[in-house]
Amino acid sequence: MEAKREEVIMEALENVIDPELGVDIVNLGLVYGVEEDKGTVFVTMTLTSIGCPLAGMLSDQVKTALGAVEGVEDVEVNIVFDPPWSKDRMTRYAKIALGVQ
């Protein structure tokens, strides 16, 4: 995927806010990767915990956010737990917003 296209997709994903933490999934480091093939965007992401009850809701929000991107016809979300998420994946912005050192 071209860098500009990936940037557009990641910017769209920044509109998906984790309702428990109030920070977007990109800055939280929940998005592990995005790929695109013939109009379908494949998102590999994780959750802050394995038992997170919001998995379905976040997946739906990802599909909605990316569905608004020009040229995206379908979205597939793959939620993985390997590698496990940790605070180290968060951006500086997310750490400041959440008061994490």
PDB file of C-alpha atoms in Angstrom:
ATOM      1  CA  MET A   1       0.000   0.000   0.000  1.00  0.00           C
ATOM      2  CA  GLU A   2       1.253   3.465  -0.838  1.00  0.00           C
ATOM      3  CA  ALA A   3       2.261   5.606   2.131  1.00  0.00           C
ATOM      4  CA  LYS A   4      -0.300   8.310   1.294  1.00  0.00           C
ATOM      5  CA  ARG A   5      -3.127   5.764   1.108  1.00  0.00           C
ATOM      6  CA  GLU A   6      -2.085   4.217   4.420  1.00  0.00           C
ATOM      7  CA  GLU A   7      -2.050   7.700   5.951  1.00  0.00           C
ATOM      8  CA  VAL A   8      -5.643   8.317   4.774  1.00  0.00           C
ATOM      9  CA  ILE A   9      -6.768   5.004   6.251  1.00  0.00           C
ATOM     10  CA  MET A  10      -4.990   5.580   9.558  1.00  0.00           C
ATOM     11  CA  GLU A  11      -6.476   9.085   9.796  1.00  0.00           C
ATOM     12  CA  ALA A  12      -9.943   7.562   9.366  1.00  0.00           C
ATOM     13  CA  LEU A  13      -9.166   5.073  12.133  1.00  0.00           C
ATOM     14  CA  GLU A  14      -8.265   7.967  14.436  1.00  0.00           C
ATOM     15  CA  ASN A  15     -12.010   8.685  14.500  1.00  0.00           C
ATOM     16  CA  VAL A  16     -12.617   5.394  16.316  1.00  0.00           C
ATOM     17  CA  ILE A  17     -12.521   6.196  20.022  1.00  0.00           C
ATOM     18  CA  ASP A  18     -12.113   3.537  22.688  1.00  0.00           C
ATOM     19  CA  PRO A  19     -15.164   4.312  24.864  1.00  0.00           C
ATOM     20  CA  GLU A  20     -13.504   3.113  28.062  1.00  0.00           C
ATOM     21  CA  LEU A  21     -10.380   5.244  27.669  1.00  0.00           C
ATOM     22  CA  GLY A  22     -11.600   8.134  25.493  1.00  0.00           C
ATOM     23  CA  VAL A  23      -8.599   7.951  23.138  1.00  0.00           C
ATOM     24  CA  ASP A  24      -8.565   6.772  19.538  1.00  0.00           C
ATOM     25  CA  ILE A  25      -7.435   3.259  18.657  1.00  0.00           C
ATOM     26  CA  VAL A  26      -4.467   4.451  16.576  1.00  0.00           C
ATOM     27  CA  ASN A  27      -2.875   6.508  19.357  1.00  0.00           C
ATOM     28  CA  LEU A  28      -3.615   3.743  21.845  1.00  0.00           C
ATOM     29  CA  GLY A  29      -1.536   1.434  19.652  1.00  0.00           C
ATOM     30  CA  LEU A  30      -4.373  -1.011  19.082  1.00  0.00           C
ATOM     31  CA  VAL A  31      -3.934  -1.044  15.293  1.00  0.00           C
ATOM     32  CA  TYR A  32      -1.169  -3.459  14.339  1.00  0.00           C
ATOM     33  CA  GLY A  33      -1.493  -3.113  10.588  1.00  0.00           C
ATOM     34  CA  VAL A  34      -3.637  -2.246   7.584  1.00  0.00           C
ATOM     35  CA  GLU A  35      -3.593  -3.674   4.075  1.00  0.00           C
ATOM     36  CA  GLU A  36      -5.755  -3.052   1.043  1.00  0.00           C
ATOM     37  CA  ASP A  37      -6.590  -5.298  -1.873  1.00  0.00           C
ATOM     38  CA  LYS A  38      -9.081  -4.401  -4.603  1.00  0.00           C
ATOM     39  CA  GLY A  39     -11.212  -2.128  -2.440  1.00  0.00           C
ATOM     40  CA  THR A  40     -11.110  -4.300   0.662  1.00  0.00           C
ATOM     41  CA  VAL A  41      -9.215  -2.992   3.675  1.00  0.00           C
ATOM     42  CA  PHE A  42      -7.878  -5.564   6.127  1.00  0.00           C
ATOM     43  CA  VAL A  43      -7.277  -4.245   9.639  1.00  0.00           C
ATOM     44  CA  THR A  44      -5.270  -6.238  12.159  1.00  0.00           C
ATOM     45  CA  MET A  45      -5.809  -4.894  15.635  1.00  0.00           C
ATOM     46  CA  THR A  46      -5.940  -5.849  19.266  1.00  0.00           C
ATOM     47  CA  LEU A  47      -7.827  -4.819  22.376  1.00  0.00           C
ATOM     48  CA  THR A  48      -6.518  -3.600  25.709  1.00  0.00           C
ATOM     49  CA  SER A  49      -7.596  -6.882  27.301  1.00  0.00           C
ATOM     50  CA  ILE A  50      -8.670 -10.307  26.072  1.00  0.00           C
ATOM     51  CA  GLY A  51     -12.032 -10.141  27.833  1.00  0.00           C
ATOM     52  CA  CYS A  52     -12.885  -6.683  26.481  1.00  0.00           C
ATOM     53  CA  PRO A  53     -16.675  -6.569  26.053  1.00  0.00           C
ATOM     54  CA  LEU A  54     -16.377  -3.861  23.393  1.00  0.00           C
ATOM     55  CA  ALA A  55     -14.794  -5.995  20.664  1.00  0.00           C
ATOM     56  CA  GLY A  56     -17.894  -6.098  18.483  1.00  0.00           C
ATOM     57  CA  MET A  57     -18.618  -2.412  18.901  1.00  0.00           C
ATOM     58  CA  LEU A  58     -15.056  -1.360  18.060  1.00  0.00           C
ATOM     59  CA  SER A  59     -15.037  -3.649  15.036  1.00  0.00           C
ATOM     60  CA  ASP A  60     -18.279  -2.054  13.816  1.00  0.00           C
ATOM     61  CA  GLN A  61     -16.854   1.436  14.361  1.00  0.00           C
ATOM     62  CA  VAL A  62     -13.743   0.524  12.351  1.00  0.00           C
ATOM     63  CA  LYS A  63     -15.950  -0.665   9.494  1.00  0.00           C
ATOM     64  CA  THR A  64     -18.025   2.515   9.624  1.00  0.00           C
ATOM     65  CA  ALA A  65     -14.978   4.809   9.730  1.00  0.00           C
ATOM     66  CA  LEU A  66     -13.259   3.080   6.821  1.00  0.00           C
ATOM     67  CA  GLY A  67     -16.481   2.729   4.855  1.00  0.00           C
ATOM     68  CA  ALA A  68     -16.471   6.522   4.555  1.00  0.00           C
ATOM     69  CA  VAL A  69     -13.046   6.499   2.847  1.00  0.00           C
ATOM     70  CA  GLU A  70     -13.145   6.910  -0.910  1.00  0.00           C
ATOM     71  CA  GLY A  71     -12.477   3.654  -2.726  1.00  0.00           C
ATOM     72  CA  VAL A  72     -13.136   1.392   0.247  1.00  0.00           C
ATOM     73  CA  GLU A  73     -15.781  -1.164  -0.652  1.00  0.00           C
ATOM     74  CA  ASP A  74     -15.365  -3.640   2.201  1.00  0.00           C
ATOM     75  CA  VAL A  75     -13.565  -3.870   5.540  1.00  0.00           C
ATOM     76  CA  GLU A  76     -12.369  -6.974   7.353  1.00  0.00           C
ATOM     77  CA  VAL A  77     -11.254  -6.651  10.963  1.00  0.00           C
ATOM     78  CA  ASN A  78      -9.008  -9.304  12.475  1.00  0.00           C
ATOM     79  CA  ILE A  79      -8.666  -9.016  16.255  1.00  0.00           C
ATOM     80  CA  VAL A  80      -5.533 -10.686  17.590  1.00  0.00           C
ATOM     81  CA  PHE A  81      -3.914 -10.959  21.005  1.00  0.00           C
ATOM     82  CA  ASP A  82      -0.411 -11.890  19.926  1.00  0.00           C
ATOM     83  CA  PRO A  83       1.549  -9.828  20.561  1.00  0.00           C
ATOM     84  CA  PRO A  84      -0.411  -8.672  23.580  1.00  0.00           C
ATOM     85  CA  TRP A  85      -1.120  -4.954  23.883  1.00  0.00           C
ATOM     86  CA  SER A  86       0.879  -2.958  26.410  1.00  0.00           C
ATOM     87  CA  LYS A  87       1.136   0.708  27.380  1.00  0.00           C
ATOM     88  CA  ASP A  88       4.423   0.837  25.460  1.00  0.00           C
ATOM     89  CA  ARG A  89       2.419   0.808  22.201  1.00  0.00           C
ATOM     90  CA  MET A  90       0.693   4.099  23.080  1.00  0.00           C
ATOM     91  CA  THR A  91       1.819   7.325  21.427  1.00  0.00           C
ATOM     92  CA  ARG A  92       3.035  10.266  23.462  1.00  0.00           C
ATOM     93  CA  TYR A  93      -0.341  11.931  22.848  1.00  0.00           C
ATOM     94  CA  ALA A  94      -2.257   8.985  24.350  1.00  0.00           C
ATOM     95  CA  LYS A  95       0.064   8.785  27.340  1.00  0.00           C
ATOM     96  CA  ILE A  96      -0.410  12.496  28.067  1.00  0.00           C
ATOM     97  CA  ALA A  97      -4.189  12.255  27.600  1.00  0.00           C
ATOM     98  CA  LEU A  98      -4.389   9.344  30.026  1.00  0.00           C
ATOM     99  CA  GLY A  99      -1.744  10.576  32.468  1.00  0.00           C
ATOM    100  CA  VAL A 100       0.498   7.566  31.844  1.00  0.00           C
ATOM    101  CA  GLN A 101       4.212   7.949  32.502  1.00  0.00           C
TER     102      GLN A 101
END
